[in-house]
Amino acid sequence: MKLVFPKQMKEIDRRTIEEFGIPSLLLMENAATALEHEIIPFSPHKVLLLCGSGNNGGDAYAAGRKLLARGIEVSALRIGMPSTREARFNYKLFKNFGGKVYGFKALTEKIKCFIKKHDLVLDGLFGVGFKGMLSAEIIDLIEYLNALSIFKIAVDIPSGINGINGTVNPVAFKADTTVTFGAAKPGHYFFPGHSFTGLLKIAKIGFPEKLFETSNIELVDDKLAKAFLPERIPWGHKGTFGKVCIVGGSSKYTGAALLAALGSIRIGAGMVYTFTPKETQRVVRNSLPEVISIASKSAILTSEDLETLHALIDDIDTLVVGTGIGRADETVEFVKKLLSSEKVKSLKAVIIDADALYAVSKVPEIIMGRENFLLTPHPGEFSRLTRKAVEEIVNNIDAVKSFAREMETRLILKGAVSIIANESGNIWLNNTGNTGLAKAGSGDLLSGTIAGLVAQGLSPLEALIFGSYFMGKAAELAQEYEATLSASMIADNYGKVFEYLKTL
Ligand SMILES: NC(=O)C1=CN([C@@H]2O[C@H](COP(=O)(O)OP(=O)(O)OC[C@H]3O[C@@H](n4cnc5c(N)ncnc54)[C@H](O)[C@@H]3O)[C@@H](O)[C@H]2O)[C@@H](O)CC1
Ligand SMILES: Nc1ncnc2c1ncn2[C@@H]1O[C@H](COP(=O)(O)OP(=O)(O)O)[C@@H](O)[C@H]1O
Ligand SMILES: [K+]
């Protein structure tokens, strides 16, 4: 599903008006009709509008007027006089229809009593034009409203959420339902904004659909995911479904390569190898007899292992490098040499994860323009790659996009909502999953899952998008309470995701 940034929405708004000749008042009227349809099923007796000075307030006045026309009692708290032509027009109509308007300056006891008389609140304080911070008086108002059990509907986006990245500064209107116009905005999905959005409804209010095609941000939804489902040819053999090798493990991290291998197996790869130090090999052998495990020469991975690994590459499709390998100088050197070698060019994909990203951060140029490379950093690893603070990059679509463009690469910045970008600057957001994934091991499972998908024929980018959707969905479909989940339990639920996608 296409998403749009607030700035793109304004541009779509402008083009609809200027190029297609739809009057802006008609768009506002359509927005008001969508809000009216959302409100009517609640059969409210007394509706309160919160109206800012922009068009978000204009939408609320217009919706309020439609409710007045139906005989519902509606009042407005006005935070600033209407400042746009459309808002002024609808403010006037609202008053013509008998709507009462009260100016708001600060939250007094009198205003609190007044608010409590209503059974539905419509938030038209700020929409996509919101920038910066809420003022102290509005914070008081919103916090007071959030604590009341009155039903709350937000116009376009709950006031206080930044539509670009979902930050709230410091609070936002806590909506039960949000009715947004044209397309959802990233801020509806990123946390903490998502927690304030409630049920999100997208109202098509007359923008030509083709204008949304210009947007290069997409939410990975069931429909998109289903299109990537790998085919299982009934007469397929293990070679048909591809071969993966996980290069990982160290004496400290013996489970990481195992979990990555598990991801590849459970997603359907035909053959899975691990290339690990001996200690890790023992763990893999004991837990996953399906895996062909090969041991490195010494207790850590070093450049001495390159010859064996290069020979193995002739037999496989996809490589995962980095899960649990540690950061010893010799291992960093091994990763640099492996990734720079001609040999890895023959692979369908090289998934660079965990400590291999540490090695890459020393010499980022080695990944530049390498078409089969995929990077799977979490914020800490991405911070090291970009030399930017973690706070600066979390939920920062632009940072991920710039990195992908500059390095001519494709990557996923993992998080509660993961950001995927390719070298052309296209973006996908994946919001499947839950806190059951916020546990060591799930990153390893993901890299193996992605590799297993490439082995089965998905392009590296498709595997990145589908793999992250898939693992998240497996966590969602698990019967167990999310706190009790672990990476291997999530892998046990992969079958449920396949079944779920087949029913769509
Ligand atoms: N395609 C569209 O974009 C459409 C937009 N409509 C509505 O119009 C809204 C956008 O309207 P506007 O661009 O007028 O903007 P908004 O109404 O979202 O808010 C902008 C107003 O708030 C003020 N403001 C912004 N940040 C502030 C802060 N931190 N503290 C105090 N004041 C602040 C601005 O100075 C401006 O007066 C949309 O969200 C939607 O509700 C609808 O009428 C339908 C069509
Ligand atoms: N709260 C959450 N909701 C949804 N997905 C999450 C959440 N927390 C983490 N994840 C997902 O779990 C995985 C964690 O990866 P990572 O941080 O690399 O873990 P590890 O340290 O185990 O390798 C990522 O795919 C991330 O998107
Ligand atoms: K709003």
Coordinates of C-alpha atoms and ligand atoms in Angstrom, one line a residue:
M1 CA 0.0 0.0 0.0
K2 CA 1.4 3.4 -1.1
L3 CA 2.2 5.9 1.7
V4 CA 2.9 9.6 1.2
F5 CA 5.0 12.1 3.2
P6 CA 3.1 15.2 4.3
K7 CA 5.0 17.2 1.7
Q8 CA 4.0 14.9 -1.1
M9 CA 0.3 15.0 0.2
K10 CA 0.4 18.8 -0.1
E11 CA 1.7 18.5 -3.6
I12 CA -1.0 15.9 -4.6
D13 CA -3.5 18.4 -3.1
R14 CA -2.1 21.2 -5.2
R15 CA -2.1 19.2 -8.4
T16 CA -5.6 17.9 -7.8
I17 CA -6.8 21.5 -7.5
E18 CA -4.6 23.1 -10.2
E19 CA -4.3 20.4 -12.9
F20 CA -7.5 18.6 -12.4
G21 CA -9.7 21.6 -11.5
I22 CA -11.2 20.1 -8.3
P23 CA -12.0 23.1 -6.1
S24 CA -10.2 22.9 -2.7
L25 CA -13.6 23.4 -1.0
L26 CA -14.9 20.3 -2.7
L27 CA -12.0 18.3 -1.3
M28 CA -12.7 19.6 2.1
E29 CA -16.4 18.8 1.7
N30 CA -15.5 15.2 0.7
A31 CA -13.2 15.0 3.8
A32 CA -16.1 16.2 5.9
T33 CA -18.4 13.6 4.4
A34 CA -15.9 10.8 5.2
L35 CA -15.7 12.1 8.8
E36 CA -19.5 12.3 9.0
H37 CA -19.8 8.7 7.9
E38 CA -17.4 7.6 10.6
I39 CA -19.2 9.6 13.3
I40 CA -22.8 8.8 12.6
P41 CA -22.7 5.0 13.5
F42 CA -21.8 6.1 17.1
S43 CA -25.1 8.1 17.4
P44 CA -23.5 10.8 19.4
H45 CA -25.6 13.4 21.2
K46 CA -23.0 16.1 21.8
V47 CA -20.0 16.4 19.7
L48 CA -17.0 18.6 20.5
L49 CA -14.7 19.9 17.7
L50 CA -11.1 20.9 18.4
C51 CA -10.2 23.4 15.7
G52 CA -6.8 24.7 14.8
S53 CA -6.3 27.6 12.4
G54 CA -5.4 25.5 9.3
N55 CA -7.3 23.3 6.9
N56 CA -7.4 20.5 9.5
G57 CA -9.6 22.8 11.6
G58 CA -11.5 23.6 8.4
D59 CA -12.3 19.8 7.9
A60 CA -13.6 19.7 11.5
Y61 CA -15.8 22.8 11.0
A62 CA -17.2 21.3 7.8
A63 CA -17.9 17.9 9.4
G64 CA -19.5 19.7 12.4
R65 CA -21.8 21.6 10.1
K66 CA -22.9 18.3 8.5
L67 CA -23.7 16.9 12.0
L68 CA -25.6 20.1 12.9
A69 CA -27.7 19.6 9.7
R70 CA -28.6 16.2 11.1
G71 CA -29.8 17.7 14.3
I72 CA -26.8 16.7 16.5
E73 CA -25.5 19.2 19.0
V74 CA -22.0 20.4 18.1
S75 CA -19.7 22.9 19.7
A76 CA -16.2 23.9 18.8
L77 CA -13.1 24.9 20.8
R78 CA -11.3 27.3 18.6
I79 CA -7.5 27.4 19.0
G80 CA -6.6 30.3 16.7
M81 CA -8.8 32.0 14.1
P82 CA -9.1 30.2 10.8
S83 CA -6.3 31.3 8.6
T84 CA -7.0 29.7 5.2
R85 CA -9.8 30.5 2.8
E86 CA -11.4 27.1 3.1
A87 CA -11.2 27.0 6.9
R88 CA -12.8 30.5 7.1
F89 CA -15.6 29.5 4.7
N90 CA -16.5 26.4 6.8
Y91 CA -16.1 28.3 10.1
K92 CA -18.8 30.7 8.8
L93 CA -21.1 27.9 7.7
F94 CA -20.6 26.1 11.0
K95 CA -21.8 29.2 12.8
N96 CA -24.7 29.8 10.2
F97 CA -25.9 26.3 11.1
G98 CA -26.0 27.2 14.8
G99 CA -22.7 25.8 15.9
K100 CA -21.3 27.3 19.1
V101 CA -17.6 28.4 19.1
Y102 CA -15.6 28.9 22.2
G103 CA -12.1 30.5 22.1
F104 CA -9.5 28.4 23.9
K105 CA -6.5 30.0 25.6
A106 CA -5.9 27.8 28.6
L107 CA -7.4 24.7 30.3
T108 CA -9.5 26.1 33.1
E109 CA -11.9 24.2 35.4
K110 CA -14.8 25.7 33.4
I111 CA -13.4 24.3 30.1
K112 CA -12.9 20.9 31.8
C113 CA -16.6 20.8 32.9
F114 CA -17.6 21.9 29.4
I115 CA -15.5 19.2 27.7
K116 CA -17.0 16.4 29.9
K117 CA -20.5 17.1 28.7
H118 CA -19.6 15.7 25.2
D119 CA -19.7 12.1 24.1
L120 CA -17.5 12.4 21.0
V121 CA -14.4 14.6 20.3
L122 CA -13.2 15.3 16.8
D123 CA -9.6 16.5 16.7
G124 CA -8.9 19.1 14.0
L125 CA -6.1 20.9 15.7
F126 CA -3.3 20.1 13.4
G127 CA -3.0 17.9 10.4
V128 CA -0.1 17.3 8.0
G129 CA 0.9 21.0 8.4
F130 CA 2.1 20.3 12.0
K131 CA 5.7 21.1 12.7
G132 CA 7.8 21.3 15.8
M133 CA 6.3 21.2 19.3
L134 CA 2.9 21.7 20.9
S135 CA 2.4 24.7 23.1
A136 CA 2.0 24.2 26.9
E137 CA -1.7 25.1 26.8
I138 CA -2.4 22.5 24.0
I139 CA -0.3 19.9 25.9
D140 CA -2.6 20.5 28.9
L141 CA -5.7 20.2 26.7
I142 CA -4.6 17.0 25.0
E143 CA -3.4 15.3 28.2
Y144 CA -6.7 16.1 29.8
L145 CA -8.7 14.7 26.9
N146 CA -6.5 11.6 26.6
A147 CA -7.4 10.7 30.2
L148 CA -11.1 10.9 29.5
S149 CA -13.1 8.0 28.2
I150 CA -15.0 10.0 25.6
F151 CA -14.8 8.5 22.1
K152 CA -12.1 10.3 20.0
I153 CA -11.7 10.6 16.3
A154 CA -8.7 12.4 14.7
V155 CA -8.9 14.3 11.4
D156 CA -6.1 13.1 9.1
I157 CA -3.5 12.5 11.8
P158 CA -3.8 12.8 15.6
S159 CA -2.6 16.3 16.6
G160 CA 1.0 16.2 17.9
I161 CA 2.3 13.4 15.6
N162 CA 5.0 14.2 13.1
G163 CA 3.7 12.8 9.9
I164 CA 7.2 12.0 8.6
N165 CA 8.6 9.9 11.4
G166 CA 5.9 9.4 14.1
T167 CA 7.6 11.3 16.8
V168 CA 5.3 13.1 19.3
N169 CA 6.6 16.1 21.0
P170 CA 5.9 15.4 23.9
V171 CA 2.3 14.0 23.5
A172 CA -0.4 13.6 20.9
F173 CA -4.2 13.3 20.8
K174 CA -4.9 9.6 21.6
A175 CA -7.5 8.7 18.9
D176 CA -9.7 5.7 18.9
T177 CA -10.0 6.1 15.2
T178 CA -8.1 8.3 12.7
V179 CA -9.6 9.1 9.3
T180 CA -6.8 10.1 6.9
F181 CA -7.2 11.4 3.4
G182 CA -5.9 10.0 0.2
A183 CA -3.1 7.8 1.7
A184 CA -1.6 7.0 5.1
K185 CA 1.5 8.9 6.1
P186 CA 4.6 7.2 7.6
G187 CA 3.9 8.9 10.9
H188 CA 0.8 6.8 11.3
Y189 CA 3.0 3.7 11.5
F190 CA 6.2 4.6 13.2
F191 CA 6.2 4.5 17.0
P192 CA 5.2 6.3 19.2
G193 CA 2.8 7.9 16.7
H194 CA 1.3 4.6 15.9
S195 CA 0.1 4.2 19.5
F196 CA -1.9 7.4 19.2
T197 CA -3.5 6.6 15.8
G198 CA -6.0 4.0 16.9
L199 CA -7.9 2.3 14.0
L200 CA -6.7 3.9 10.8
K201 CA -9.2 4.5 8.0
I202 CA -8.2 5.8 4.6
A203 CA -10.8 7.9 2.9
K204 CA -10.6 8.4 -0.8
I205 CA -11.8 12.0 -1.1
G206 CA -11.4 12.6 -4.8
F207 CA -7.6 12.8 -5.5
P208 CA -6.8 11.1 -8.8
E209 CA -5.3 7.7 -7.7
K210 CA -2.5 8.0 -10.3
L211 CA -1.0 10.9 -8.4
F212 CA -0.1 8.5 -5.6
E213 CA 1.9 6.4 -8.0
T214 CA 4.6 9.0 -7.9
S215 CA 5.2 8.1 -4.3
N216 CA 8.2 5.8 -3.7
I217 CA 7.2 4.6 -0.2
E218 CA 5.2 1.5 0.3
L219 CA 3.9 -0.3 3.4
V220 CA 4.5 -4.1 3.1
D221 CA 1.0 -5.4 3.4
D222 CA -0.5 -8.9 2.9
K223 CA -1.2 -8.2 -0.8
L224 CA 2.3 -7.3 -1.6
A225 CA 3.7 -10.2 0.4
K226 CA 1.5 -12.7 -1.2
A227 CA 2.9 -11.8 -4.6
F228 CA 6.4 -12.8 -3.4
L229 CA 5.4 -16.2 -2.1
P230 CA 8.0 -18.6 -3.5
E231 CA 6.6 -21.3 -5.8
R232 CA 7.0 -25.0 -4.7
I233 CA 7.2 -27.0 -7.8
P234 CA 5.7 -30.4 -6.9
W235 CA 8.5 -32.3 -8.7
G236 CA 11.2 -30.0 -7.2
H237 CA 14.3 -31.6 -5.6
K238 CA 16.7 -30.1 -3.0
G239 CA 18.6 -28.4 -5.8
T240 CA 15.5 -26.7 -7.0
F241 CA 14.9 -24.9 -3.7
G242 CA 18.5 -23.6 -3.5
K243 CA 21.5 -23.9 -1.4
V244 CA 22.5 -21.5 1.4
C245 CA 25.7 -21.3 3.5
I246 CA 25.8 -19.5 6.8
V247 CA 29.3 -18.2 7.7
G248 CA 29.1 -17.4 11.4
G249 CA 29.7 -18.3 15.0
S250 CA 32.5 -18.0 17.5
S251 CA 33.2 -19.5 20.9
K252 CA 31.1 -16.7 22.5
Y253 CA 28.2 -16.8 20.1
T254 CA 27.5 -20.4 19.3
G255 CA 23.8 -20.1 18.6
A256 CA 23.8 -17.3 16.0
A257 CA 24.7 -19.5 13.0
L258 CA 22.3 -22.1 14.2
L259 CA 19.4 -19.7 14.2
A260 CA 20.3 -18.3 10.8
A261 CA 20.4 -21.9 9.5
L262 CA 17.1 -22.6 11.1
G263 CA 15.6 -19.6 9.2
S264 CA 16.9 -20.9 5.9
I265 CA 15.6 -24.4 6.5
R266 CA 12.1 -23.4 7.7
I267 CA 11.5 -20.9 4.9
G268 CA 12.1 -23.7 2.5
A269 CA 15.7 -23.7 1.2
G270 CA 16.8 -27.1 -0.3
M271 CA 20.2 -27.4 1.4
V272 CA 21.8 -25.5 4.2
Y273 CA 25.5 -25.4 5.1
T274 CA 27.2 -23.8 8.0
F275 CA 30.8 -22.7 8.0
T276 CA 31.8 -22.0 11.6
P277 CA 34.5 -22.6 14.2
K278 CA 34.6 -26.1 15.7
E279 CA 32.8 -25.2 18.9
T280 CA 29.9 -23.8 16.9
Q281 CA 29.9 -26.7 14.6
R282 CA 29.2 -29.0 17.6
V283 CA 26.2 -26.9 18.6
V284 CA 24.8 -26.9 15.0
R285 CA 25.3 -30.7 14.7
N286 CA 23.6 -31.4 17.9
S287 CA 20.6 -29.2 17.2
L288 CA 20.1 -29.3 13.5
P289 CA 21.0 -32.6 11.9
E290 CA 19.7 -31.4 8.6
V291 CA 22.6 -28.9 8.2
I292 CA 25.9 -29.8 6.5
S293 CA 28.4 -28.3 8.9
I294 CA 31.9 -27.4 8.0
A295 CA 34.5 -26.2 10.5
S296 CA 37.0 -23.4 10.2
K297 CA 40.8 -24.0 10.7
S298 CA 41.0 -22.3 14.0
A299 CA 38.8 -21.2 16.9
I300 CA 37.7 -18.0 15.0
L301 CA 37.2 -17.3 11.3
T302 CA 40.4 -16.1 9.7
S303 CA 41.8 -15.5 6.2
E304 CA 43.1 -19.0 6.3
D305 CA 39.6 -20.2 5.8
L306 CA 39.1 -18.3 2.5
E307 CA 40.3 -21.1 0.3
T308 CA 37.9 -23.7 1.7
L309 CA 35.1 -21.2 1.6
H310 CA 35.8 -20.1 -2.0
A311 CA 35.6 -23.8 -3.0
L312 CA 32.3 -24.1 -1.2
I313 CA 30.9 -21.0 -3.0
D314 CA 30.9 -23.0 -6.3
D315 CA 28.2 -25.2 -4.8
I316 CA 25.9 -22.7 -3.2
D317 CA 23.5 -19.9 -4.2
T318 CA 23.5 -17.6 -1.2
L319 CA 25.8 -16.7 1.6
V320 CA 25.0 -15.1 5.0
V321 CA 28.1 -13.6 6.6
G322 CA 28.6 -12.3 10.1
T323 CA 26.1 -13.8 12.6
G324 CA 28.1 -14.3 15.8
I325 CA 31.6 -14.2 14.2
G326 CA 33.0 -11.7 16.8
R327 CA 35.3 -8.7 16.1
A328 CA 38.8 -10.1 16.4
D329 CA 41.2 -8.3 14.0
E330 CA 41.8 -11.6 12.1
T331 CA 38.0 -12.1 11.6
V332 CA 37.6 -8.5 10.4
E333 CA 40.4 -9.1 7.9
F334 CA 38.7 -12.3 6.8
V335 CA 35.4 -10.5 6.2
K336 CA 37.1 -7.7 4.2
K337 CA 38.9 -10.2 2.0
L338 CA 35.8 -12.4 1.5
L339 CA 33.6 -9.5 0.5
S340 CA 36.2 -7.9 -1.8
S341 CA 36.8 -11.2 -3.6
E342 CA 35.7 -11.9 -7.1
K343 CA 34.4 -15.2 -6.0
V344 CA 31.4 -13.9 -4.1
K345 CA 30.2 -12.1 -7.3
S346 CA 28.9 -15.4 -8.6
L347 CA 26.4 -15.7 -5.7
K348 CA 22.7 -14.7 -6.0
A349 CA 23.1 -12.8 -2.7
V350 CA 25.4 -12.1 0.1
I351 CA 23.6 -11.1 3.3
I352 CA 25.9 -9.0 5.4
D353 CA 24.8 -9.1 9.0
A354 CA 25.9 -8.5 12.6
D355 CA 29.7 -8.5 13.1
A356 CA 30.3 -8.5 9.3
L357 CA 28.7 -5.1 9.4
Y358 CA 31.3 -4.1 12.0
A359 CA 34.0 -5.1 9.5
V360 CA 32.2 -3.2 6.7
S361 CA 32.1 -0.1 8.9
K362 CA 35.9 0.0 8.8
V363 CA 35.9 0.0 5.0
P364 CA 32.4 0.9 3.7
E365 CA 33.7 1.3 0.2
I366 CA 33.9 -2.5 -0.2
I367 CA 30.2 -2.8 -0.5
M368 CA 29.7 0.1 -2.9
G369 CA 27.8 -0.9 -6.1
R370 CA 28.0 -4.6 -5.3
E371 CA 24.7 -5.7 -6.8
N372 CA 24.2 -9.0 -4.9
F373 CA 24.9 -7.5 -1.4
L374 CA 22.2 -7.0 1.2
L375 CA 22.8 -5.3 4.5
T376 CA 20.7 -6.1 7.6
P377 CA 21.7 -3.6 10.3
H378 CA 19.9 -2.8 13.5
P379 CA 20.1 0.8 14.6
G380 CA 23.4 0.3 16.5
E381 CA 25.0 -1.3 13.4
F382 CA 23.6 1.4 11.1
S383 CA 24.9 4.1 13.4
R384 CA 28.4 2.6 13.1
L385 CA 28.0 2.4 9.3
T386 CA 26.8 6.0 8.9
R387 CA 28.7 7.6 11.8
K388 CA 25.5 9.2 12.9
A389 CA 24.0 8.9 16.4
V390 CA 21.3 6.2 17.0
E391 CA 18.7 8.8 17.9
E392 CA 19.3 10.5 14.6
I393 CA 18.7 7.4 12.5
V394 CA 15.9 5.6 14.2
N395 CA 12.7 5.9 12.1
N396 CA 14.7 8.1 9.7
I397 CA 13.6 7.2 6.2
D398 CA 15.9 9.8 4.6
A399 CA 19.0 8.4 6.4
V400 CA 18.3 4.9 5.0
K401 CA 17.5 6.2 1.6
S402 CA 20.7 8.4 1.4
F403 CA 22.9 5.5 2.5
A404 CA 21.3 3.1 -0.1
R405 CA 21.8 5.7 -2.8
E406 CA 25.3 6.7 -1.9
M407 CA 26.5 3.2 -1.5
E408 CA 24.4 1.9 -4.4
T409 CA 23.2 -0.9 -2.2
R410 CA 20.0 -2.3 -0.6
L411 CA 19.4 -2.6 3.1
I412 CA 16.9 -3.0 5.9
L413 CA 17.2 -0.9 9.0
K414 CA 15.5 -3.2 11.5
G415 CA 13.2 -2.0 14.2
A416 CA 9.6 -2.2 15.4
V417 CA 8.9 -0.7 12.0
S418 CA 11.7 -1.7 9.6
I419 CA 12.8 0.6 6.8
I420 CA 14.0 -1.1 3.5
A421 CA 15.7 0.9 0.8
N422 CA 17.2 0.1 -2.6
E423 CA 19.8 1.9 -4.7
S424 CA 17.1 3.9 -6.6
G425 CA 15.8 5.4 -3.3
N426 CA 12.6 3.4 -3.2
I427 CA 11.4 2.6 0.3
W428 CA 9.3 -0.1 1.9
L429 CA 8.2 0.0 5.6
N430 CA 7.4 -3.3 7.3
N431 CA 5.4 -3.2 10.4
T432 CA 4.6 -6.9 11.0
G433 CA 5.8 -8.4 14.3
N434 CA 5.6 -7.7 17.9
T435 CA 7.9 -7.5 21.0
G436 CA 8.4 -11.3 20.8
L437 CA 11.1 -10.4 18.2
A438 CA 12.8 -7.9 20.5
K439 CA 15.1 -10.6 21.8
A440 CA 18.6 -11.7 20.8
G441 CA 18.4 -14.3 18.1
S442 CA 15.7 -12.9 15.9
G443 CA 18.1 -10.9 13.7
D444 CA 20.0 -14.2 13.0
L445 CA 16.7 -15.9 12.1
L446 CA 15.9 -13.0 9.7
S447 CA 19.2 -13.2 7.8
G448 CA 18.8 -16.9 7.3
T449 CA 15.2 -16.5 6.2
I450 CA 16.2 -13.9 3.7
A451 CA 19.0 -16.1 2.3
G452 CA 16.6 -19.1 2.1
L453 CA 14.2 -16.9 0.0
V454 CA 16.9 -15.8 -2.4
A455 CA 17.9 -19.5 -2.8
Q456 CA 14.3 -20.2 -3.8
G457 CA 14.4 -17.6 -6.6
L458 CA 13.4 -14.3 -5.1
S459 CA 15.5 -11.3 -6.0
P460 CA 17.7 -10.0 -3.1
L461 CA 15.4 -7.0 -2.7
E462 CA 12.2 -9.1 -2.8
A463 CA 13.7 -11.5 -0.2
L464 CA 14.5 -8.5 2.1
I465 CA 11.0 -7.2 1.9
F466 CA 9.2 -10.6 2.1
G467 CA 11.6 -12.0 4.7
S468 CA 11.0 -9.2 7.1
Y469 CA 7.3 -9.3 6.6
F470 CA 7.3 -13.1 7.0
M471 CA 9.2 -13.3 10.3
G472 CA 7.1 -10.6 11.8
K473 CA 3.9 -12.3 10.7
A474 CA 5.2 -15.6 12.3
A475 CA 5.5 -13.7 15.6
E476 CA 2.0 -12.3 15.2
L477 CA 0.5 -15.7 14.4
A478 CA 2.2 -17.5 17.3
Q479 CA -0.4 -18.6 19.9
E480 CA 1.9 -17.9 22.8
Y481 CA 2.1 -14.5 24.6
E482 CA 4.7 -12.4 22.9
A483 CA 7.0 -12.0 25.9
T484 CA 7.4 -15.8 26.0
L485 CA 8.5 -16.1 22.3
S486 CA 12.0 -16.9 21.2
A487 CA 13.6 -17.0 17.7
S488 CA 13.3 -20.7 17.4
M489 CA 9.6 -20.6 18.5
I490 CA 9.0 -18.0 15.9
A491 CA 10.6 -20.3 13.3
D492 CA 8.2 -23.0 14.5
N493 CA 5.3 -20.7 13.3
Y494 CA 6.6 -20.3 9.8
G495 CA 4.1 -22.9 8.6
K496 CA 1.2 -20.8 9.9
V497 CA 2.4 -17.8 7.7
F498 CA 2.5 -20.0 4.6
E499 CA -1.1 -21.2 5.4
Y500 CA -2.2 -17.6 6.1
L501 CA -0.9 -16.3 2.8
K502 CA -2.5 -19.2 0.9
T503 CA -5.9 -18.3 2.3
L504 CA -5.7 -14.6 1.0
Ligands
LIG1 N1 -4.9 17.0 0.3 C1 -4.9 17.6 1.4 O1 -3.8 17.8 1.9 C2 -6.2 18.0 2.1 C3 -6.1 18.5 3.3 N2 -7.1 18.7 4.1 C4 -6.8 19.0 5.5 O2 -5.8 20.0 5.6 C5 -4.8 19.6 6.5 C6 -3.6 20.4 6.2 O3 -3.9 21.8 6.4 P1 -2.9 22.9 6.6 O4 -1.8 22.8 5.6 O5 -3.6 24.2 6.6 O6 -2.2 22.6 8.0 P2 -2.9 22.1 9.4 O7 -4.3 22.5 9.5 O8 -2.4 20.7 9.5 O9 -2.0 23.0 10.4 C7 -1.3 24.0 10.0 C8 -1.6 25.2 11.0 O10 -1.1 24.9 12.2 C9 0.0 25.8 12.5 N3 1.0 25.0 13.2 C10 1.8 24.1 12.7 N4 2.6 23.6 13.6 C11 2.3 24.2 14.8 C12 2.8 24.1 16.1 N5 3.8 23.3 16.5 N6 2.2 25.0 17.1 C13 1.2 25.8 16.7 N7 0.8 25.9 15.5 C14 1.3 25.2 14.5 C15 0.4 26.4 11.2 O11 1.0 27.6 11.4 C16 -0.9 26.4 10.4 O12 -1.7 27.6 10.8 C17 -4.8 18.1 6.3 O13 -4.2 17.5 7.4 C18 -6.2 17.8 6.2 O14 -6.9 17.6 7.4 C19 -8.5 18.4 3.7 O15 -9.1 19.7 3.7 C20 -8.6 17.7 2.4 C21 -7.5 17.9 1.4
LIG2 N1 9.0 -4.4 18.9 C1 9.2 -5.0 17.8 N2 8.2 -5.2 16.9 C2 8.4 -5.8 15.7 N3 9.6 -6.3 15.3 C3 10.7 -6.2 16.1 C4 10.5 -5.5 17.4 N4 11.8 -5.5 18.0 C5 12.6 -6.1 17.1 N5 12.0 -6.5 16.0 C6 12.6 -7.2 14.9 O1 13.4 -8.3 15.4 C7 14.6 -8.3 14.7 C8 15.8 -8.0 15.6 O2 17.0 -8.0 15.0 P1 18.4 -7.7 15.7 O3 18.3 -6.5 16.5 O4 19.5 -7.8 14.7 O5 18.4 -8.9 16.7 P2 19.6 -9.9 17.1 O6 20.4 -9.0 18.1 O7 19.0 -11.0 17.8 O8 20.4 -10.2 15.9 C9 14.5 -7.3 13.5 O9 14.0 -8.0 12.4 C10 13.5 -6.3 14.0 O10 12.8 -5.7 13.0
K3 K -5.7 16.2 13.7

